[in-house]
PDB file of C-alpha atoms in Angstrom:
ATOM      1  CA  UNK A   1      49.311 184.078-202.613  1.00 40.00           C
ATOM      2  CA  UNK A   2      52.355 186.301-201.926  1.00 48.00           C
ATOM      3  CA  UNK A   3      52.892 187.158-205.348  1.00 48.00           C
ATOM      4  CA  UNK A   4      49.705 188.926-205.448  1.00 54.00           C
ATOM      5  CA  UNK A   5      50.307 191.108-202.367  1.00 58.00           C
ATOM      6  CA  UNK A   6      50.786 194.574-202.555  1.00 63.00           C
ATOM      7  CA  UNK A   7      52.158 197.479-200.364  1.00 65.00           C
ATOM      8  CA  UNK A   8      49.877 198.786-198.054  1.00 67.00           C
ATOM      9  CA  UNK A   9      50.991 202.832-196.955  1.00 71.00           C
ATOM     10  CA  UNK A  10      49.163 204.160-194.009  1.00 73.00           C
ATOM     11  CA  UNK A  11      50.159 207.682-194.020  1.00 77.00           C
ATOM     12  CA  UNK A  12      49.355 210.956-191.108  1.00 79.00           C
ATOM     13  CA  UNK A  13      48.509 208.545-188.271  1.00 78.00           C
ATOM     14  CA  UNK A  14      46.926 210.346-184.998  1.00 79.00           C
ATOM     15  CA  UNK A  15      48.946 208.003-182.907  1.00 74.00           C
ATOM     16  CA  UNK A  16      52.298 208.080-184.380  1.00 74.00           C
ATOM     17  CA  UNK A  17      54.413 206.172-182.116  1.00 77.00           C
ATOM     18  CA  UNK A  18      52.717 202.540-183.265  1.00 74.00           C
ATOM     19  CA  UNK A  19      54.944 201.327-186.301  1.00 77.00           C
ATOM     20  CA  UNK A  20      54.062 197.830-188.055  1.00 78.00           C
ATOM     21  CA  UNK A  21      56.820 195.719-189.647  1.00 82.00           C
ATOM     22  CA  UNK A  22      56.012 193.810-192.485  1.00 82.00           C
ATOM     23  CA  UNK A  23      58.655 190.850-192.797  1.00 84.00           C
ATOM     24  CA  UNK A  24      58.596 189.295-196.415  1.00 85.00           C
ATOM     25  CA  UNK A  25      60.661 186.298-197.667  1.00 88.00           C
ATOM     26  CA  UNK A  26      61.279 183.411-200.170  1.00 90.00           C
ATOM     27  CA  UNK A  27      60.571 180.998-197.779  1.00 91.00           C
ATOM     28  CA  UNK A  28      59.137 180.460-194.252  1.00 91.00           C
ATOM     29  CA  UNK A  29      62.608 179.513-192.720  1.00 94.00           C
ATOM     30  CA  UNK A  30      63.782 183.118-194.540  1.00 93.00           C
ATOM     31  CA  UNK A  31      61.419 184.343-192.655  1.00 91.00           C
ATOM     32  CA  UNK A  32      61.781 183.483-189.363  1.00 92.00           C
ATOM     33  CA  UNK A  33      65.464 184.159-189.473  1.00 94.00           C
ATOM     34  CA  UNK A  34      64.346 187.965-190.412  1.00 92.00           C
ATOM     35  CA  UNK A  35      62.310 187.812-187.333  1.00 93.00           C
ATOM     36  CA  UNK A  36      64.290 186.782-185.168  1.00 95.00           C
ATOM     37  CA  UNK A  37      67.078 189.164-186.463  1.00 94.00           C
ATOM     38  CA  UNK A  38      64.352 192.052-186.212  1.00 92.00           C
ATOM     39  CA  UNK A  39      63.621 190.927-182.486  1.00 93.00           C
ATOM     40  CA  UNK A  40      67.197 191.438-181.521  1.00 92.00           C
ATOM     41  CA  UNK A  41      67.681 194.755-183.678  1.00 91.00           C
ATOM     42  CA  UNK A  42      64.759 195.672-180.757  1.00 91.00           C
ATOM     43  CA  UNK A  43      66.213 194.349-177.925  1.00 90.00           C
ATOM     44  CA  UNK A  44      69.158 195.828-178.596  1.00 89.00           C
ATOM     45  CA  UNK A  45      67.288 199.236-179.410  1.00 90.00           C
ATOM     46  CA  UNK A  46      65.271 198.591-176.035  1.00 90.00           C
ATOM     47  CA  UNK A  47      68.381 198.330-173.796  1.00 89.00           C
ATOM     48  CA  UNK A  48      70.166 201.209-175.208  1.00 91.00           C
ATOM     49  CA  UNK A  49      66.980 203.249-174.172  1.00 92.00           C
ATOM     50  CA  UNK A  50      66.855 201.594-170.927  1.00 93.00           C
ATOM     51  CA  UNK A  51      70.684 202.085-170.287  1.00 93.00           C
ATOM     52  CA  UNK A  52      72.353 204.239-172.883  1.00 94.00           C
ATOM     53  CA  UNK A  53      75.738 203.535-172.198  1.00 95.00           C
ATOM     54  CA  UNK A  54      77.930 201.178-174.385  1.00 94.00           C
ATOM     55  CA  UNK A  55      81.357 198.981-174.426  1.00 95.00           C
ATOM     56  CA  UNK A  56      83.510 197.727-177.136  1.00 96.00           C
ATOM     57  CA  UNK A  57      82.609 194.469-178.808  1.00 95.00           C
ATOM     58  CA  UNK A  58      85.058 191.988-179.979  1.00 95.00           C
ATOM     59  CA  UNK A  59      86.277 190.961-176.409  1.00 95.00           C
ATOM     60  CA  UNK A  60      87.579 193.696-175.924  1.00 96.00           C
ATOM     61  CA  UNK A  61      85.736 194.596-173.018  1.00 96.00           C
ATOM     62  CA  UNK A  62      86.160 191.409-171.485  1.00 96.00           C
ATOM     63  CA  UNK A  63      90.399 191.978-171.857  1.00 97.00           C
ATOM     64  CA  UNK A  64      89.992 195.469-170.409  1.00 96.00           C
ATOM     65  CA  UNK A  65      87.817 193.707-167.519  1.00 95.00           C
ATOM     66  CA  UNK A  66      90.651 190.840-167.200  1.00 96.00           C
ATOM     67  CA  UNK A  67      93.183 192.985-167.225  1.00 96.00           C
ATOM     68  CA  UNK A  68      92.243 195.203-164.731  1.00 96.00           C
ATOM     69  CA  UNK A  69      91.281 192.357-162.334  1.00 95.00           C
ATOM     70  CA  UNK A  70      94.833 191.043-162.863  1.00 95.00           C
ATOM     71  CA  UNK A  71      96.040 194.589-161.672  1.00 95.00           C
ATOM     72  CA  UNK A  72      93.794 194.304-158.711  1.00 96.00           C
ATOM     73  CA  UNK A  73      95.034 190.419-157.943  1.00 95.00           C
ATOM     74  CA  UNK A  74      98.571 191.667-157.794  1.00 94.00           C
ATOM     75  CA  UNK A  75      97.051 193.838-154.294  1.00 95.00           C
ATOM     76  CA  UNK A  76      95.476 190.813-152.570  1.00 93.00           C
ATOM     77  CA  UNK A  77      97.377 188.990-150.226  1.00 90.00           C
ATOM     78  CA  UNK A  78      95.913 185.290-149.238  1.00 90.00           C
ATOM     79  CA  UNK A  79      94.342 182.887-151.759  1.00 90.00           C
ATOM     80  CA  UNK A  80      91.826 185.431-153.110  1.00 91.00           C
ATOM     81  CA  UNK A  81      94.045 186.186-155.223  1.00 93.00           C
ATOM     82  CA  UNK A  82      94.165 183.146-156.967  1.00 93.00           C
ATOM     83  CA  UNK A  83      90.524 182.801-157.462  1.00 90.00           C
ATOM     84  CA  UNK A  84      90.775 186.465-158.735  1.00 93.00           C
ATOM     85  CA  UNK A  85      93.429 185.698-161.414  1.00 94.00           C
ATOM     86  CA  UNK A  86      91.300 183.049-162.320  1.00 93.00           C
ATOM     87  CA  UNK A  87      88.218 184.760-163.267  1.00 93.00           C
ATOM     88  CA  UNK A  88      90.626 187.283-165.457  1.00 94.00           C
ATOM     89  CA  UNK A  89      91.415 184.061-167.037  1.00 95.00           C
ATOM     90  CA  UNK A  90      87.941 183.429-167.635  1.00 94.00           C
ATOM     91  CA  UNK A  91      86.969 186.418-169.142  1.00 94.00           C
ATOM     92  CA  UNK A  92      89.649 185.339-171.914  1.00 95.00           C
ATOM     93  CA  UNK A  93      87.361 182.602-172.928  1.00 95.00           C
ATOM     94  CA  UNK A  94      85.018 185.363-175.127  1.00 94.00           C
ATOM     95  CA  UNK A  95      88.132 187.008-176.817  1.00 96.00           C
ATOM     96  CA  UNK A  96      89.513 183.873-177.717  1.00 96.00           C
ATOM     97  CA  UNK A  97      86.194 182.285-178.985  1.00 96.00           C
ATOM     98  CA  UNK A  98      85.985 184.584-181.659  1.00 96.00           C
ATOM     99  CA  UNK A  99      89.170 184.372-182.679  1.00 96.00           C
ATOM    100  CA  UNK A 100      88.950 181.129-182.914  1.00 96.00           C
ATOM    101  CA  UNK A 101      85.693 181.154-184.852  1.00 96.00           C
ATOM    102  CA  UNK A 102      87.187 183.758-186.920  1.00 94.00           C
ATOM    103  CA  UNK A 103      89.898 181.378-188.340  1.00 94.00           C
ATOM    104  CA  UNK A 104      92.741 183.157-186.154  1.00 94.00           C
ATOM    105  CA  UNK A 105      94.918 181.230-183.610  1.00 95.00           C
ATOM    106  CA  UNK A 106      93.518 182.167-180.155  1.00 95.00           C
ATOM    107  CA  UNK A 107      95.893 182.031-177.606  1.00 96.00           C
ATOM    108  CA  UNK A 108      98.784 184.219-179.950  1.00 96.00           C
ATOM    109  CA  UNK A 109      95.778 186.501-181.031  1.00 95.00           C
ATOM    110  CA  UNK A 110      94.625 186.878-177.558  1.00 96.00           C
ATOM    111  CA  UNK A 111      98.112 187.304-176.394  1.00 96.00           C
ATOM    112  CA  UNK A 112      98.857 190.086-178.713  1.00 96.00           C
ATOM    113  CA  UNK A 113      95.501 191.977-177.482  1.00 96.00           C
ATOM    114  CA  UNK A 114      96.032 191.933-173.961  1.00 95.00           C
ATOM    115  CA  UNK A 115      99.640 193.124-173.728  1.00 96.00           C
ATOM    116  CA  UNK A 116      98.881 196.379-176.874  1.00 96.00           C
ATOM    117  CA  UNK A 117      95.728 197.266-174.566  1.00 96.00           C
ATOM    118  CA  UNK A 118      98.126 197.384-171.712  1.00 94.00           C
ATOM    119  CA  UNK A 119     101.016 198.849-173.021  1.00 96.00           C
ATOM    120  CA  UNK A 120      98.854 201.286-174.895  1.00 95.00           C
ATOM    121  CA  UNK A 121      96.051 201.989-172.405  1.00 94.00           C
ATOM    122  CA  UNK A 122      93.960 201.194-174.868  1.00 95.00           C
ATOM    123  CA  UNK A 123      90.485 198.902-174.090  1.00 95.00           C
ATOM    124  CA  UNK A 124      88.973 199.673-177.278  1.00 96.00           C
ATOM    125  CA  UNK A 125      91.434 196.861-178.915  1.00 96.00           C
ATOM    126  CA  UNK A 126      89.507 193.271-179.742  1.00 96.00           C
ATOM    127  CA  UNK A 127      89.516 190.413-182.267  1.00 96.00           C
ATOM    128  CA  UNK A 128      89.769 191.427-185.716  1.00 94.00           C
ATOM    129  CA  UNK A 129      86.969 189.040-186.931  1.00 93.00           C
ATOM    130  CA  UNK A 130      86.646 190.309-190.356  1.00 91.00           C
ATOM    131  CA  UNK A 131      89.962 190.529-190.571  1.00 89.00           C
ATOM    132  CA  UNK A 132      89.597 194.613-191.488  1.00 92.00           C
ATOM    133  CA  UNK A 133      93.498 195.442-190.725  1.00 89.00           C
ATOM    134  CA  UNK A 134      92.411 196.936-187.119  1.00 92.00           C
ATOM    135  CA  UNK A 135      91.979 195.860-184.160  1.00 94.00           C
ATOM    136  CA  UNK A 136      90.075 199.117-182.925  1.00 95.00           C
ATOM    137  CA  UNK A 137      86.663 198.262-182.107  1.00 96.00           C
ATOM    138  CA  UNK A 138      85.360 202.353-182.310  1.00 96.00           C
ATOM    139  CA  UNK A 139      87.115 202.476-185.715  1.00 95.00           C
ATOM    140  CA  UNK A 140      84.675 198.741-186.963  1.00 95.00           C
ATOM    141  CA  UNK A 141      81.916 200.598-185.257  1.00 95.00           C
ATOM    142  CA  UNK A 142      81.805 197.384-183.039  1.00 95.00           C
ATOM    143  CA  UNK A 143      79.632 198.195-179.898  1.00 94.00           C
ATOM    144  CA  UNK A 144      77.769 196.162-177.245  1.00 92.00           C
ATOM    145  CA  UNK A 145      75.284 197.783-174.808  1.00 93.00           C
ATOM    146  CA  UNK A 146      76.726 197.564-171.391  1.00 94.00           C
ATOM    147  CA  UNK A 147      73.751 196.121-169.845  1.00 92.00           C
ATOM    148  CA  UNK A 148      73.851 192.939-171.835  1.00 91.00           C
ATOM    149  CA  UNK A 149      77.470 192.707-171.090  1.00 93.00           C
ATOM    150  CA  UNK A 150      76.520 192.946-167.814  1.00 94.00           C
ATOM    151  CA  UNK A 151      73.929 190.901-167.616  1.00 93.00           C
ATOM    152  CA  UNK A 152      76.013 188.274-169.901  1.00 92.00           C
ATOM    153  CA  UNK A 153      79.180 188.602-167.227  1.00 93.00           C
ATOM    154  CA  UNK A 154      76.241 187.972-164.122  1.00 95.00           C
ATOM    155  CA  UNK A 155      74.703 185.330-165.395  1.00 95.00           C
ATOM    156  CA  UNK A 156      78.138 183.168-165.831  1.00 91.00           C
ATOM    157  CA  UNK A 157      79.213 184.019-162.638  1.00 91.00           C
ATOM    158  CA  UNK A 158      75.879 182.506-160.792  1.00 94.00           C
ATOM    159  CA  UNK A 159      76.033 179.868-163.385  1.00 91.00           C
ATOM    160  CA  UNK A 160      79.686 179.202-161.883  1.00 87.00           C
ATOM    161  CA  UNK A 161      78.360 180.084-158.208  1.00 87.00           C
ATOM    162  CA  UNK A 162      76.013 176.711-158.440  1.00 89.00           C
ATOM    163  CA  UNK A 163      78.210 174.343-159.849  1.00 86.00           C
ATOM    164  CA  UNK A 164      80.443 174.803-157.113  1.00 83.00           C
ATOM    165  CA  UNK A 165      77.952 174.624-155.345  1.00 84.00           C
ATOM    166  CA  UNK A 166      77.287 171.113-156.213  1.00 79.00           C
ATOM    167  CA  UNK A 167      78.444 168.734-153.313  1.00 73.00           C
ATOM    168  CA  UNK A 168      77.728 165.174-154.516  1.00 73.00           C
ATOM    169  CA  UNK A 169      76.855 163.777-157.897  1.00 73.00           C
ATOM    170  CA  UNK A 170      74.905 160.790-158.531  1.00 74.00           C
ATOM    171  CA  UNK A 171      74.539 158.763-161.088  1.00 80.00           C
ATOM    172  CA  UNK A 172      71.901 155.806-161.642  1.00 81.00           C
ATOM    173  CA  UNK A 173      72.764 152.105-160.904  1.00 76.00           C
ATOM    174  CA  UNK A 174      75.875 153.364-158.777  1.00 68.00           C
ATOM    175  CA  UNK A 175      75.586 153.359-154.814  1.00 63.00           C
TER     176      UNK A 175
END
């Protein structure tokens, strides 16, 4: 039973780099979550290997991103532009998420971020979610690895790509 289980120490291995986790809990579903939580800790330790460099969390890298597309927007002539203002818009939708999540109202809180990271050059500014008193993500030692953000940034753009994609839609019974 797991009341009866003990610690077991291996000590002065030859092959050092092999490390076992032992995950213990008062229930299986307690358990699981730890695992899973564990598997991301790795991921996240795996990517920073990978790709060592890092962004702000709490949408603040997406502002800085839609900001800076806005910027670039303003220099394209055409309807490009409009297609460009509206991914800036999109990348919005993460920032105001969590501030909605977080209890705040998003489109004032969102507001407020995006014109203080302009008018103080400053992209480390995002959602407050704990509601600290700052809205400096370095200072709440909020970070994301930039290849998930990239990778999170790709994948809704091709997601985006293929429903426009989408010419005709069916549905059953209609003809």
């Amino acid at each position: 039973t797991q009341s009866t289980w003990g610690m077991l120490v291996i000590e002065e291995c030859q092959n050092s780099k092999a490390v076992t986790l032992l995950l213990r809990g008062g229930s299986r579903m307690v358990v699981d979550e730890a695992q899973r939580s564990m598997h991301d800790a790795l991921c996240v330790v795996r990517n920073l290997v990978r790709e060592p460099r890092i962004v702000y969390g709490g949408g603040a890298a997406e502002l800085a991103c839609s900001l800076t597309v806005e910027r670039a927007a303003d220099q394209v002539p055409g309807l490009e532009q409009y297609a460009m203002r509206a991914f800036a818009e999109a990348l919005e939708a993460i920032p105001s998420a969590l501030a909605e999540n977080s209890g705040l109202m998003p489109v004032q809180t969102v507001s407020q971020l995006k014109a203080r990271q302009s008018r103080e050059a400053c992209p480390r500014l995002g959602v407050d979610c704990m509601q600290r008193g700052t809205d400096d993500m370095r200072d709440q030692h909020v970070l994301e690895t930039l290849s998930s953000k990239k990778a999170q940034i790709m994948l809704a753009v091709q997601l985006t790509k293929m429903i426009l994609k989408i010419d005709d839609v069916r549905v059953q019974g209609e003809e």
